[in-house]
């Protein structure tokens, strides 16, 4: 820990995946450390689950993590999109995404966050990556190294510091990197439910005036719910007694899967859009939520962070093999060029979708429903959307193609 080539602040999906990819690409002589106060904590009460797109799944498979979690991962075999009011008795299906990005490869899987993070931490320990349960609280960048201070009083130097410390990144703030964005007048209610009938791998996105209500299949007769509401209403709904909360949930969930039961804590997460003005600083790189936060309407937040991981890992590995400094401005500029434009485009797309669908305008509803119907009748266009969401279009880093570094 005292001297590392790369020190990663943040032990979530992005931080651990980056550490593993770098160790596998550069071997044991390349020193990697991960610092995060949550390392080793019990996450059993976390109800969140994530959609792992095909490109991200290839990354996990390539770094040797997917096999440990694949039995807990539910393939999404079908995606149904509806657009209606809460009072409507019928929810007509305007768009249906089915199929695979490649034969035998679903376009996404659902997996509970705690399961995947635990598997990443186990793999990191197996590879001898140093995991420090402490937060990075300060740093000083120099010409050849960056000196890092931890909350437990320890100090370390590294050639590169990676900020994977979340949307409220302390390191981004200390580096003086501003962000551009806004807070949505919406919050997401997140919980898991059990249901009477099999979901058959089908996901639903019910667009309602307050925001999308997503039903995402988990292993067994269970689903993850991401329920977007106006912020004040979300707080009120979560505070309801259990029977009243169940009634509100059932109004949106419907009866297609039979009786439902809430099986995890219900939590509220404020929603916003935020992109760092720069993804890099002096011997510093931002990845994941530290670099960008987008609306969950398309389920792309985690996958964008893993695209950051794949691009930064490839830039570092390529440079180090040539004997170059992994924290040099040339390496970091390559990473930023690779990721910032894609991030801006995805952020604008999700923001536009949310504004288009989360409203009570009859005129906009007519326009979007006609548009959804047209897309549903164009298989080639639907396949393009699926591949874009899977993260396998454009200049794709090796790990997202399933290729080792």
Short mmCIF file of C-alpha atoms in Angstrom, two decimals:
data_model
loop_
_atom_site.label_atom_id
_atom_site.label_comp_id
_atom_site.label_asym_id
_atom_site.label_seq_id
_atom_site.Cartn_x
_atom_site.Cartn_y
_atom_site.Cartn_z
CA UNK A 1 0.00 0.00 0.00
CA UNK A 2 2.90 2.38 0.72
CA UNK A 3 3.88 2.52 -2.92
CA UNK A 4 1.60 1.43 -5.75
CA UNK A 5 1.58 1.87 -9.48
CA UNK A 6 -2.18 2.48 -9.43
CA UNK A 7 -4.25 3.27 -6.34
CA UNK A 8 -8.03 3.06 -6.79
CA UNK A 9 -10.31 4.96 -4.39
CA UNK A 10 -13.58 3.01 -4.40
CA UNK A 11 -14.31 -0.68 -3.99
CA UNK A 12 -17.55 -0.95 -5.97
CA UNK A 13 -18.11 -2.52 -9.38
CA UNK A 14 -15.87 -0.14 -11.30
CA UNK A 15 -12.98 0.07 -8.84
CA UNK A 16 -12.67 -3.67 -8.28
CA UNK A 17 -13.15 -4.55 -11.97
CA UNK A 18 -10.39 -2.10 -12.93
CA UNK A 19 -8.01 -3.51 -10.32
CA UNK A 20 -8.59 -7.08 -11.55
CA UNK A 21 -8.20 -6.14 -15.22
CA UNK A 22 -4.91 -4.33 -14.54
CA UNK A 23 -3.50 -7.19 -12.46
CA UNK A 24 -4.35 -9.72 -15.17
CA UNK A 25 -2.98 -7.50 -17.92
CA UNK A 26 0.28 -6.49 -16.24
CA UNK A 27 1.06 -9.22 -13.70
CA UNK A 28 2.10 -9.24 -10.06
CA UNK A 29 4.99 -6.81 -10.49
CA UNK A 30 2.48 -4.04 -11.24
CA UNK A 31 1.34 -2.92 -7.80
CA UNK A 32 -2.38 -2.19 -7.38
CA UNK A 33 -4.29 -1.14 -4.27
CA UNK A 34 -7.96 -0.43 -3.63
CA UNK A 35 -9.05 1.80 -0.75
CA UNK A 36 -12.69 1.99 0.37
CA UNK A 37 -14.21 2.11 3.88
CA UNK A 38 -17.02 -0.25 2.78
CA UNK A 39 -14.64 -3.14 2.07
CA UNK A 40 -15.65 -6.08 4.23
CA UNK A 41 -18.98 -4.61 5.35
CA UNK A 42 -22.19 -6.64 5.31
CA UNK A 43 -24.32 -5.64 2.29
CA UNK A 44 -27.11 -8.19 2.80
CA UNK A 45 -29.70 -5.45 3.35
CA UNK A 46 -29.08 -3.77 0.00
CA UNK A 47 -32.07 -4.47 -2.29
CA UNK A 48 -30.52 -3.06 -5.44
CA UNK A 49 -29.94 -5.11 -8.57
CA UNK A 50 -28.43 -4.10 -11.89
CA UNK A 51 -28.88 -4.89 -15.55
CA UNK A 52 -25.56 -6.16 -16.90
CA UNK A 53 -25.46 -5.49 -20.64
CA UNK A 54 -23.78 -7.95 -23.00
CA UNK A 55 -20.58 -5.91 -23.29
CA UNK A 56 -20.23 -5.66 -19.50
CA UNK A 57 -20.91 -9.40 -19.17
CA UNK A 58 -18.08 -10.07 -21.63
CA UNK A 59 -15.80 -7.95 -19.44
CA UNK A 60 -16.71 -9.96 -16.33
CA UNK A 61 -16.25 -13.20 -18.23
CA UNK A 62 -12.82 -12.12 -19.51
CA UNK A 63 -11.54 -11.14 -16.05
CA UNK A 64 -12.72 -14.46 -14.60
CA UNK A 65 -15.63 -13.27 -12.44
CA UNK A 66 -18.73 -14.23 -14.42
CA UNK A 67 -18.47 -17.98 -13.74
CA UNK A 68 -18.77 -17.30 -10.01
CA UNK A 69 -22.07 -15.42 -10.43
CA UNK A 70 -23.70 -16.81 -13.58
CA UNK A 71 -25.98 -19.14 -11.63
CA UNK A 72 -27.34 -16.08 -9.80
CA UNK A 73 -27.75 -14.02 -12.98
CA UNK A 74 -31.13 -13.95 -14.75
CA UNK A 75 -31.01 -13.51 -18.54
CA UNK A 76 -33.39 -10.86 -19.90
CA UNK A 77 -34.96 -12.66 -22.84
CA UNK A 78 -37.66 -10.15 -23.67
CA UNK A 79 -38.40 -6.47 -22.96
CA UNK A 80 -41.93 -5.08 -23.15
CA UNK A 81 -42.60 -1.32 -23.33
CA UNK A 82 -46.01 0.20 -22.56
CA UNK A 83 -47.24 3.79 -22.36
CA UNK A 84 -50.36 4.54 -20.32
CA UNK A 85 -51.92 6.45 -17.47
CA UNK A 86 -52.23 4.92 -14.03
CA UNK A 87 -56.01 4.93 -14.36
CA UNK A 88 -56.05 3.06 -17.69
CA UNK A 89 -57.53 -0.43 -17.42
CA UNK A 90 -55.47 -1.69 -20.39
CA UNK A 91 -51.78 -1.15 -21.06
CA UNK A 92 -51.22 -1.61 -24.78
CA UNK A 93 -47.76 -2.88 -25.76
CA UNK A 94 -46.13 -0.45 -28.18
CA UNK A 95 -42.66 -1.97 -28.37
CA UNK A 96 -41.17 -5.38 -27.72
CA UNK A 97 -37.46 -6.13 -27.66
CA UNK A 98 -36.54 -9.80 -27.92
CA UNK A 99 -33.68 -11.83 -29.23
CA UNK A 100 -29.92 -11.89 -28.68
CA UNK A 101 -26.93 -9.76 -29.60
CA UNK A 102 -25.22 -12.92 -30.83
CA UNK A 103 -26.54 -16.50 -31.02
CA UNK A 104 -26.87 -17.76 -27.44
CA UNK A 105 -25.96 -14.37 -25.91
CA UNK A 106 -28.84 -12.42 -24.27
CA UNK A 107 -28.63 -8.64 -24.54
CA UNK A 108 -28.57 -8.32 -20.73
CA UNK A 109 -28.68 -10.16 -17.39
CA UNK A 110 -30.09 -9.05 -14.03
CA UNK A 111 -28.04 -9.68 -10.92
CA UNK A 112 -28.18 -8.41 -7.35
CA UNK A 113 -25.46 -5.87 -6.62
CA UNK A 114 -24.20 -7.49 -3.42
CA UNK A 115 -23.62 -10.81 -5.21
CA UNK A 116 -21.51 -9.27 -7.95
CA UNK A 117 -19.48 -7.01 -5.64
CA UNK A 118 -18.72 -9.97 -3.37
CA UNK A 119 -17.47 -12.00 -6.34
CA UNK A 120 -15.27 -9.11 -7.51
CA UNK A 121 -13.78 -8.69 -4.03
CA UNK A 122 -13.07 -12.42 -3.78
CA UNK A 123 -11.32 -12.40 -7.16
CA UNK A 124 -9.26 -9.36 -6.20
CA UNK A 125 -8.06 -11.09 -3.04
CA UNK A 126 -7.20 -14.25 -4.99
CA UNK A 127 -4.99 -12.13 -7.27
CA UNK A 128 -3.19 -10.52 -4.35
CA UNK A 129 -4.62 -7.04 -4.85
CA UNK A 130 -4.29 -5.03 -1.65
CA UNK A 131 -7.72 -4.03 -0.28
CA UNK A 132 -7.61 -1.28 2.34
CA UNK A 133 -10.84 -0.56 4.33
CA UNK A 134 -10.22 3.18 4.57
CA UNK A 135 -11.26 6.28 2.62
CA UNK A 136 -8.88 8.47 0.65
CA UNK A 137 -9.21 11.96 2.15
CA UNK A 138 -6.52 13.92 0.32
CA UNK A 139 -3.72 13.87 -2.21
CA UNK A 140 -0.88 15.93 -3.63
CA UNK A 141 0.16 15.40 -7.23
CA UNK A 142 3.80 15.73 -8.26
CA UNK A 143 5.78 15.33 -11.45
CA UNK A 144 6.45 11.61 -10.98
CA UNK A 145 3.95 10.46 -8.34
CA UNK A 146 0.84 11.37 -6.40
CA UNK A 147 0.90 11.16 -2.59
CA UNK A 148 -2.37 10.00 -1.05
CA UNK A 149 -3.65 10.43 2.53
CA UNK A 150 -6.11 7.95 4.04
CA UNK A 151 -8.58 8.55 6.85
CA UNK A 152 -6.76 6.04 9.08
CA UNK A 153 -3.66 8.23 8.96
CA UNK A 154 -1.72 6.14 6.44
CA UNK A 155 0.03 7.64 3.42
CA UNK A 156 0.84 6.07 0.07
CA UNK A 157 2.31 7.13 -3.23
CA UNK A 158 1.19 6.00 -6.66
CA UNK A 159 1.85 6.83 -10.25
CA UNK A 160 -1.90 7.11 -10.87
CA UNK A 161 -4.88 7.71 -8.58
CA UNK A 162 -8.28 6.56 -9.88
CA UNK A 163 -11.41 8.11 -8.40
CA UNK A 164 -14.15 5.48 -8.31
CA UNK A 165 -15.70 6.97 -5.19
CA UNK A 166 -19.22 7.63 -6.43
CA UNK A 167 -21.47 10.47 -7.48
CA UNK A 168 -20.40 12.70 -4.57
CA UNK A 169 -16.74 12.06 -5.30
CA UNK A 170 -14.49 13.63 -2.69
CA UNK A 171 -11.48 13.25 -4.98
CA UNK A 172 -13.19 15.04 -7.87
CA UNK A 173 -13.98 17.91 -5.51
CA UNK A 174 -10.41 18.06 -4.17
CA UNK A 175 -9.07 18.11 -7.73
CA UNK A 176 -11.25 21.15 -8.46
CA UNK A 177 -13.06 19.45 -11.32
CA UNK A 178 -16.54 21.00 -11.72
CA UNK A 179 -19.61 19.10 -12.92
CA UNK A 180 -22.44 20.04 -15.24
CA UNK A 181 -25.96 18.82 -14.56
CA UNK A 182 -29.18 19.13 -12.62
CA UNK A 183 -31.46 17.38 -10.17
CA UNK A 184 -34.62 15.82 -11.54
CA UNK A 185 -37.94 16.47 -9.75
CA UNK A 186 -38.12 12.67 -9.44
CA UNK A 187 -36.89 9.92 -7.13
CA UNK A 188 -36.65 6.18 -7.66
CA UNK A 189 -38.25 3.74 -5.24
CA UNK A 190 -36.22 0.52 -5.25
CA UNK A 191 -37.34 -2.82 -3.80
CA UNK A 192 -37.63 -6.51 -4.68
CA UNK A 193 -40.81 -8.56 -4.90
CA UNK A 194 -41.71 -12.23 -5.04
CA UNK A 195 -44.60 -13.30 -7.29
CA UNK A 196 -46.83 -16.28 -7.89
CA UNK A 197 -46.05 -17.06 -11.55
CA UNK A 198 -42.82 -17.39 -13.55
CA UNK A 199 -41.59 -14.25 -15.30
CA UNK A 200 -39.91 -16.27 -18.10
CA UNK A 201 -37.06 -13.75 -18.27
CA UNK A 202 -39.35 -10.92 -19.39
CA UNK A 203 -38.74 -7.33 -18.29
CA UNK A 204 -41.37 -4.58 -18.38
CA UNK A 205 -40.98 -0.83 -18.70
CA UNK A 206 -44.33 0.81 -17.99
CA UNK A 207 -44.13 4.48 -18.90
CA UNK A 208 -46.46 6.42 -16.61
CA UNK A 209 -46.87 10.21 -16.36
CA UNK A 210 -44.73 10.47 -13.20
CA UNK A 211 -41.94 8.35 -14.70
CA UNK A 212 -41.09 4.78 -15.74
CA UNK A 213 -42.07 1.79 -13.62
CA UNK A 214 -39.60 -1.00 -14.38
CA UNK A 215 -40.12 -4.68 -13.53
CA UNK A 216 -36.81 -6.49 -13.95
CA UNK A 217 -36.57 -10.29 -13.61
CA UNK A 218 -34.34 -11.89 -10.99
CA UNK A 219 -33.58 -15.56 -10.45
CA UNK A 220 -36.57 -17.51 -9.28
CA UNK A 221 -40.02 -16.00 -9.03
CA UNK A 222 -38.65 -12.61 -8.05
CA UNK A 223 -38.29 -9.20 -9.68
CA UNK A 224 -36.45 -5.98 -8.96
CA UNK A 225 -38.62 -2.86 -9.01
CA UNK A 226 -37.31 0.56 -10.05
CA UNK A 227 -40.31 2.84 -9.59
CA UNK A 228 -39.89 6.49 -10.61
CA UNK A 229 -42.19 9.03 -8.99
CA UNK A 230 -42.25 12.75 -8.36
CA UNK A 231 -39.80 13.28 -5.49
CA UNK A 232 -42.32 14.31 -2.82
CA UNK A 233 -44.73 11.54 -3.80
CA UNK A 234 -41.94 8.94 -3.63
CA UNK A 235 -41.17 9.84 -0.02
CA UNK A 236 -44.86 9.67 0.88
CA UNK A 237 -45.34 6.29 -0.81
CA UNK A 238 -42.36 4.69 0.93
CA UNK A 239 -43.64 5.95 4.29
CA UNK A 240 -47.03 4.25 3.83
CA UNK A 241 -48.06 1.32 6.03
CA UNK A 242 -47.26 -2.04 4.45
CA UNK A 243 -50.78 -2.77 3.23
CA UNK A 244 -51.17 0.67 1.63
CA UNK A 245 -47.73 0.43 0.03
CA UNK A 246 -48.69 -2.99 -1.35
CA UNK A 247 -51.87 -1.54 -2.85
CA UNK A 248 -49.97 1.28 -4.60
CA UNK A 249 -47.37 -1.18 -5.87
CA UNK A 250 -50.01 -3.58 -7.19
CA UNK A 251 -51.77 -0.76 -9.10
CA UNK A 252 -48.59 -0.32 -11.14
CA UNK A 253 -47.29 -3.89 -11.16
CA UNK A 254 -50.54 -5.46 -12.37
CA UNK A 255 -51.74 -9.04 -11.89
CA UNK A 256 -50.02 -10.80 -14.79
CA UNK A 257 -47.58 -12.56 -12.44
CA UNK A 258 -50.21 -13.29 -9.79
CA UNK A 259 -49.99 -12.28 -6.15
CA UNK A 260 -46.93 -10.25 -5.18
CA UNK A 261 -45.03 -9.79 -1.92
CA UNK A 262 -42.38 -7.22 -1.02
CA UNK A 263 -39.30 -9.16 0.13
CA UNK A 264 -36.67 -6.46 0.69
CA UNK A 265 -36.41 -3.01 2.26
CA UNK A 266 -37.95 -0.21 0.18
CA UNK A 267 -35.64 2.71 -0.40
CA UNK A 268 -35.77 6.06 -2.17
CA UNK A 269 -32.95 7.39 -4.36
CA UNK A 270 -33.02 10.99 -5.68
CA UNK A 271 -32.37 11.21 -9.41
CA UNK A 272 -30.11 13.60 -11.28
CA UNK A 273 -27.87 14.15 -14.27
CA UNK A 274 -24.23 15.06 -13.79
CA UNK A 275 -21.12 14.93 -15.98
CA UNK A 276 -17.65 16.02 -14.90
CA UNK A 277 -16.19 18.82 -17.01
CA UNK A 278 -13.05 16.71 -17.27
CA UNK A 279 -12.57 13.00 -16.64
CA UNK A 280 -8.92 13.53 -15.77
CA UNK A 281 -6.63 15.67 -13.63
CA UNK A 282 -2.92 15.61 -12.80
CA UNK A 283 -2.20 11.88 -12.25
CA UNK A 284 -5.92 11.42 -11.65
CA UNK A 285 -8.67 9.63 -13.62
CA UNK A 286 -12.40 9.60 -12.84
CA UNK A 287 -14.48 6.51 -13.59
CA UNK A 288 -18.06 5.43 -12.98
CA UNK A 289 -20.38 7.68 -11.00
CA UNK A 290 -17.47 9.95 -10.08
CA UNK A 291 -17.37 10.92 -13.77
CA UNK A 292 -21.06 10.75 -14.71
CA UNK A 293 -24.53 10.10 -13.34
CA UNK A 294 -27.52 9.64 -15.66
CA UNK A 295 -31.23 8.87 -15.35
CA UNK A 296 -31.91 5.12 -14.84
CA UNK A 297 -34.57 5.07 -17.56
CA UNK A 298 -32.42 2.92 -19.86
CA UNK A 299 -30.49 1.00 -17.19
CA UNK A 300 -27.14 2.27 -18.49
CA UNK A 301 -25.50 3.83 -15.41
CA UNK A 302 -23.49 0.80 -14.25
CA UNK A 303 -22.69 -0.25 -17.81
CA UNK A 304 -21.26 3.17 -18.63
CA UNK A 305 -18.97 2.85 -15.62
CA UNK A 306 -17.74 -0.51 -16.87
CA UNK A 307 -17.06 1.01 -20.29
CA UNK A 308 -14.84 3.51 -18.44
CA UNK A 309 -13.06 0.57 -16.80
CA UNK A 310 -12.45 -1.19 -20.12
CA UNK A 311 -11.11 1.96 -21.81
CA UNK A 312 -8.86 3.06 -18.92
CA UNK A 313 -7.49 -0.44 -18.36
CA UNK A 314 -6.58 -0.78 -22.05
CA UNK A 315 -4.91 2.65 -22.12
CA UNK A 316 -2.86 1.85 -18.99
CA UNK A 317 -1.86 -1.65 -20.11
CA UNK A 318 -0.82 -0.51 -23.60
CA UNK A 319 1.31 2.32 -22.20
CA UNK A 320 2.93 0.27 -19.43
CA UNK A 321 3.97 -2.48 -21.84
CA UNK A 322 5.79 0.18 -23.85
CA UNK A 323 7.61 1.32 -20.72
CA UNK A 324 5.54 4.51 -20.41
CA UNK A 325 4.20 6.12 -17.25
CA UNK A 326 0.59 4.96 -16.59
CA UNK A 327 -0.20 8.30 -14.94
CA UNK A 328 1.14 10.46 -17.77
CA UNK A 329 -1.03 13.05 -19.49
CA UNK A 330 -0.81 11.12 -22.78
CA UNK A 331 -2.37 8.01 -21.23
CA UNK A 332 -5.08 9.99 -19.47
CA UNK A 333 -5.92 12.05 -22.54
CA UNK A 334 -6.39 8.84 -24.53
CA UNK A 335 -8.84 7.62 -21.91
CA UNK A 336 -10.76 10.88 -21.90
CA UNK A 337 -11.04 11.06 -25.70
CA UNK A 338 -12.34 7.49 -25.69
CA UNK A 339 -15.04 8.00 -23.11
CA UNK A 340 -16.26 11.58 -22.76
CA UNK A 341 -18.15 11.95 -26.06
CA UNK A 342 -19.90 8.59 -25.63
CA UNK A 343 -20.87 9.61 -22.10
CA UNK A 344 -22.32 12.93 -23.23
CA UNK A 345 -24.35 11.27 -25.98
CA UNK A 346 -25.79 8.63 -23.64
CA UNK A 347 -26.60 11.25 -21.01
CA UNK A 348 -28.44 13.39 -23.55
CA UNK A 349 -30.34 10.35 -24.82
CA UNK A 350 -31.55 9.27 -21.37
CA UNK A 351 -32.46 12.84 -20.43
CA UNK A 352 -34.45 13.22 -23.66
CA UNK A 353 -36.28 9.93 -23.10
CA UNK A 354 -37.22 10.94 -19.58
CA UNK A 355 -38.56 14.32 -20.69
CA UNK A 356 -40.46 12.73 -23.57
CA UNK A 357 -42.18 10.07 -21.46
CA UNK A 358 -42.48 11.58 -17.96
CA UNK A 359 -45.25 14.08 -18.60
CA UNK A 360 -49.02 14.37 -18.93
CA UNK A 361 -49.16 15.84 -22.45
CA UNK A 362 -51.66 14.05 -24.71
CA UNK A 363 -49.96 15.48 -27.79
CA UNK A 364 -46.54 14.13 -26.77
CA UNK A 365 -48.12 10.80 -25.86
CA UNK A 366 -49.56 10.48 -29.37
CA UNK A 367 -46.21 11.33 -30.99
CA UNK A 368 -44.17 8.91 -28.87
CA UNK A 369 -46.67 6.06 -29.27
CA UNK A 370 -46.60 6.46 -33.04
CA UNK A 371 -42.81 6.47 -32.89
CA UNK A 372 -42.69 3.35 -30.72
CA UNK A 373 -45.04 1.59 -33.11
CA UNK A 374 -42.83 2.44 -36.09
CA UNK A 375 -39.70 1.16 -34.30
CA UNK A 376 -41.52 -2.05 -33.36
CA UNK A 377 -42.10 -2.75 -37.07
CA UNK A 378 -38.45 -2.27 -38.07
CA UNK A 379 -36.39 -5.29 -36.91
CA UNK A 380 -33.11 -3.81 -38.16
CA UNK A 381 -33.60 -0.63 -36.15
CA UNK A 382 -34.55 -2.58 -33.03
CA UNK A 383 -31.41 -4.70 -33.38
CA UNK A 384 -29.32 -1.52 -33.66
CA UNK A 385 -30.87 -0.20 -30.44
CA UNK A 386 -30.20 -3.51 -28.69
CA UNK A 387 -26.54 -3.53 -29.74
CA UNK A 388 -26.12 0.10 -28.68
CA UNK A 389 -27.62 -0.62 -25.26
CA UNK A 390 -25.40 -3.71 -25.00
CA UNK A 391 -22.32 -1.49 -25.40
CA UNK A 392 -20.94 -3.29 -28.45
CA UNK A 393 -21.13 -0.58 -31.12
CA UNK A 394 -18.53 2.00 -32.12
CA UNK A 395 -14.91 1.88 -30.92
CA UNK A 396 -15.30 -0.91 -28.38
CA UNK A 397 -12.46 -1.65 -25.92
CA UNK A 398 -11.06 -5.18 -25.94
CA UNK A 399 -12.61 -6.25 -22.63
CA UNK A 400 -16.11 -5.39 -23.89
CA UNK A 401 -15.40 -7.55 -26.95
CA UNK A 402 -14.45 -10.45 -24.69
CA UNK A 403 -10.72 -10.14 -25.50
CA UNK A 404 -8.01 -10.24 -22.84
CA UNK A 405 -5.67 -7.25 -22.52
#
